[in-house]
């Protein structure tokens, strides 16, 4: 990736981005003034913010000022799954179906500052649809199917099998999983969510 970044960096000053402005000009005249307060709250310097903006521009190949889910996955070289769509949806604060720079910068900051427990909590919260603080068996089933990008648990290639993963998640067999149970489980059984972190 280092070589790719250096190529991107060398092209950024010359590349026209929006309104006929170069990437640097657009950052100076538009992005920094409009997003400075949020970026400073995140404790990002101007230089760090510009680095994040350069990454944003690299993904925004159509120079629309927004990153589509297709551009996101194409840039990462990752398949688009239901789980990745959910994660993208969490970042898409205004529900537009695309990320503007502000949403992208906040998402990058969150991801880079979260530890495994917070990322695991994010996965839990995405699937705790009724916000009751517990994942029912059906929500755990949906989580596994989306993380592994399969239609049915039986389609998860093991070991362990999809059914075995579901049994492991519900440690005490009571039919639901609290956030504390889920966090404890992920510390010792990180492979359960491994595809989400790959």
Short mmCIF file of C-alpha atoms in Angstrom, two decimals:
data_model
loop_
_atom_site.label_atom_id
_atom_site.label_comp_id
_atom_site.label_asym_id
_atom_site.label_seq_id
_atom_site.Cartn_x
_atom_site.Cartn_y
_atom_site.Cartn_z
CA UNK A 1 0.00 0.00 0.00
CA UNK A 2 2.94 2.34 0.63
CA UNK A 3 3.72 2.57 -3.09
CA UNK A 4 0.08 3.28 -3.90
CA UNK A 5 -0.07 6.07 -1.34
CA UNK A 6 3.10 7.72 -2.67
CA UNK A 7 1.68 7.64 -6.21
CA UNK A 8 -1.58 9.18 -4.94
CA UNK A 9 0.33 11.85 -3.02
CA UNK A 10 2.36 12.81 -6.09
CA UNK A 11 -0.80 13.17 -8.21
CA UNK A 12 -2.96 15.04 -5.66
CA UNK A 13 -1.57 18.55 -6.15
CA UNK A 14 -2.16 18.40 -9.93
CA UNK A 15 -5.47 16.54 -10.01
CA UNK A 16 -8.52 18.68 -10.57
CA UNK A 17 -11.17 17.81 -8.10
CA UNK A 18 -14.29 19.96 -7.98
CA UNK A 19 -15.10 23.34 -9.47
CA UNK A 20 -11.88 23.28 -11.49
CA UNK A 21 -9.83 23.45 -8.30
CA UNK A 22 -6.91 21.19 -7.52
CA UNK A 23 -7.26 18.88 -4.54
CA UNK A 24 -5.10 21.20 -2.42
CA UNK A 25 -7.07 24.31 -3.44
CA UNK A 26 -10.39 22.59 -2.75
CA UNK A 27 -9.16 21.49 0.68
CA UNK A 28 -7.98 25.02 1.52
CA UNK A 29 -11.04 26.86 0.18
CA UNK A 30 -13.87 24.44 0.99
CA UNK A 31 -13.11 21.39 3.12
CA UNK A 32 -10.99 22.92 5.88
CA UNK A 33 -13.20 26.00 6.46
CA UNK A 34 -16.45 23.96 6.45
CA UNK A 35 -15.18 21.06 8.57
CA UNK A 36 -12.56 22.68 10.78
CA UNK A 37 -14.64 22.71 13.96
CA UNK A 38 -15.47 18.99 13.77
CA UNK A 39 -11.93 18.06 12.79
CA UNK A 40 -10.49 20.03 15.70
CA UNK A 41 -12.99 18.41 18.10
CA UNK A 42 -11.58 15.08 16.89
CA UNK A 43 -8.15 16.52 17.71
CA UNK A 44 -7.04 16.25 14.08
CA UNK A 45 -4.51 18.78 12.88
CA UNK A 46 -4.78 20.47 9.51
CA UNK A 47 -2.08 18.14 8.14
CA UNK A 48 -3.86 15.03 9.47
CA UNK A 49 -7.15 16.33 8.07
CA UNK A 50 -5.55 16.86 4.67
CA UNK A 51 -4.23 13.29 4.73
CA UNK A 52 -7.75 12.00 5.42
CA UNK A 53 -9.09 14.24 2.65
CA UNK A 54 -6.49 12.86 0.21
CA UNK A 55 -7.71 9.35 1.04
CA UNK A 56 -11.30 10.50 0.52
CA UNK A 57 -10.44 11.96 -2.88
CA UNK A 58 -8.64 8.75 -3.87
CA UNK A 59 -11.86 6.82 -3.22
CA UNK A 60 -14.16 9.45 -4.78
CA UNK A 61 -13.13 8.59 -8.35
CA UNK A 62 -16.02 10.48 -9.97
CA UNK A 63 -15.09 13.68 -8.05
CA UNK A 64 -18.69 14.09 -6.89
CA UNK A 65 -17.71 15.12 -3.38
CA UNK A 66 -19.36 11.97 -2.07
CA UNK A 67 -18.15 8.42 -1.67
CA UNK A 68 -20.63 5.82 -2.87
CA UNK A 69 -20.77 2.34 -1.44
CA UNK A 70 -19.50 1.02 -4.78
CA UNK A 71 -16.49 3.38 -4.74
CA UNK A 72 -15.83 2.37 -1.12
CA UNK A 73 -15.74 -1.36 -1.91
CA UNK A 74 -13.87 -0.93 -5.19
CA UNK A 75 -11.13 1.08 -3.48
CA UNK A 76 -10.80 -1.43 -0.65
CA UNK A 77 -10.89 -4.35 -3.07
CA UNK A 78 -13.47 -5.93 -0.79
CA UNK A 79 -16.74 -7.57 -1.73
CA UNK A 80 -19.94 -5.75 -0.92
CA UNK A 81 -21.82 -7.78 1.69
CA UNK A 82 -24.92 -7.13 3.75
CA UNK A 83 -22.68 -6.60 6.77
CA UNK A 84 -20.45 -4.08 4.99
CA UNK A 85 -23.61 -2.31 3.75
CA UNK A 86 -24.78 -2.05 7.38
CA UNK A 87 -21.42 -0.61 8.45
CA UNK A 88 -21.52 1.87 5.56
CA UNK A 89 -25.06 2.79 6.63
CA UNK A 90 -23.84 3.55 10.16
CA UNK A 91 -21.25 5.95 8.71
CA UNK A 92 -23.86 7.56 6.43
CA UNK A 93 -25.22 9.89 9.11
CA UNK A 94 -27.63 11.77 6.83
CA UNK A 95 -28.98 8.62 5.15
CA UNK A 96 -28.12 9.88 1.65
CA UNK A 97 -26.61 6.58 0.52
CA UNK A 98 -23.16 8.18 0.18
CA UNK A 99 -20.51 9.56 2.51
CA UNK A 100 -19.46 13.19 2.39
CA UNK A 101 -16.04 14.14 3.72
CA UNK A 102 -17.32 14.92 7.22
CA UNK A 103 -18.98 11.49 7.55
CA UNK A 104 -15.86 9.80 6.18
CA UNK A 105 -13.50 11.68 8.53
CA UNK A 106 -15.63 10.87 11.59
CA UNK A 107 -15.81 7.22 10.49
CA UNK A 108 -12.03 7.01 9.99
CA UNK A 109 -11.46 8.63 13.37
CA UNK A 110 -13.89 6.24 15.07
CA UNK A 111 -12.36 3.17 13.45
CA UNK A 112 -8.79 4.25 14.23
CA UNK A 113 -9.53 5.10 17.86
CA UNK A 114 -11.77 2.13 18.69
CA UNK A 115 -10.27 -0.91 20.33
CA UNK A 116 -11.57 -4.43 19.73
CA UNK A 117 -14.17 -4.07 22.52
CA UNK A 118 -15.65 -0.92 20.95
CA UNK A 119 -15.68 -2.43 17.46
CA UNK A 120 -17.39 -5.52 18.91
CA UNK A 121 -19.92 -3.25 20.65
CA UNK A 122 -20.57 -1.54 17.32
CA UNK A 123 -21.33 -4.93 15.73
CA UNK A 124 -23.61 -5.75 18.68
CA UNK A 125 -25.46 -2.44 18.42
CA UNK A 126 -26.00 -2.83 14.67
CA UNK A 127 -27.88 -6.08 15.28
CA UNK A 128 -29.67 -5.14 18.50
CA UNK A 129 -32.54 -3.92 16.35
CA UNK A 130 -35.04 -3.48 19.16
CA UNK A 131 -32.41 -1.76 21.36
CA UNK A 132 -33.19 -3.95 24.36
CA UNK A 133 -29.53 -4.58 25.21
CA UNK A 134 -29.75 -8.23 24.23
CA UNK A 135 -29.35 -10.12 20.99
CA UNK A 136 -32.03 -12.73 20.55
CA UNK A 137 -31.22 -15.94 18.67
CA UNK A 138 -32.73 -14.53 15.46
CA UNK A 139 -30.55 -11.40 15.72
CA UNK A 140 -27.43 -13.55 16.30
CA UNK A 141 -28.44 -15.65 13.30
CA UNK A 142 -28.73 -12.47 11.16
CA UNK A 143 -25.37 -11.20 12.45
CA UNK A 144 -23.60 -14.43 11.47
CA UNK A 145 -25.28 -14.63 8.06
CA UNK A 146 -24.35 -11.03 7.26
CA UNK A 147 -20.77 -11.29 8.55
CA UNK A 148 -20.20 -14.49 6.57
CA UNK A 149 -22.27 -13.24 3.59
CA UNK A 150 -24.50 -16.31 3.33
CA UNK A 151 -28.24 -16.82 2.99
CA UNK A 152 -28.47 -19.63 5.56
CA UNK A 153 -26.34 -20.58 8.56
CA UNK A 154 -25.83 -24.00 6.97
CA UNK A 155 -23.89 -22.23 4.18
CA UNK A 156 -21.09 -21.17 6.56
CA UNK A 157 -18.13 -23.36 5.77
CA UNK A 158 -16.54 -24.63 8.94
CA UNK A 159 -15.13 -25.68 11.12
CA UNK A 160 -16.92 -24.49 13.08
CA UNK A 161 -20.26 -24.72 11.30
CA UNK A 162 -22.82 -21.93 11.35
CA UNK A 163 -24.94 -23.81 13.88
CA UNK A 164 -21.90 -24.34 16.11
CA UNK A 165 -21.06 -20.62 15.92
CA UNK A 166 -24.62 -19.76 16.93
CA UNK A 167 -24.39 -22.15 19.90
CA UNK A 168 -21.04 -20.59 20.93
CA UNK A 169 -22.52 -17.10 20.88
CA UNK A 170 -25.35 -18.12 23.23
CA UNK A 171 -22.96 -19.29 25.95
CA UNK A 172 -25.57 -20.09 28.61
CA UNK A 173 -28.21 -21.33 26.17
CA UNK A 174 -30.94 -18.97 27.40
CA UNK A 175 -31.87 -17.76 23.91
CA UNK A 176 -30.29 -14.32 24.07
CA UNK A 177 -26.91 -12.65 24.54
CA UNK A 178 -26.16 -9.51 26.56
CA UNK A 179 -23.50 -7.03 25.50
CA UNK A 180 -21.26 -8.22 28.36
CA UNK A 181 -21.60 -11.87 27.27
CA UNK A 182 -20.90 -10.88 23.68
CA UNK A 183 -17.81 -8.81 24.58
CA UNK A 184 -16.41 -11.58 26.80
CA UNK A 185 -17.03 -14.16 24.10
CA UNK A 186 -15.34 -12.10 21.38
CA UNK A 187 -12.20 -11.69 23.51
CA UNK A 188 -11.67 -15.46 23.53
CA UNK A 189 -13.43 -16.36 20.25
CA UNK A 190 -12.52 -13.51 17.89
CA UNK A 191 -12.76 -15.89 14.93
CA UNK A 192 -16.56 -15.64 15.17
CA UNK A 193 -16.44 -12.10 13.75
CA UNK A 194 -13.17 -12.56 11.83
CA UNK A 195 -14.69 -11.88 8.37
CA UNK A 196 -15.93 -8.50 9.65
CA UNK A 197 -12.40 -7.45 10.59
CA UNK A 198 -10.61 -8.79 7.50
#
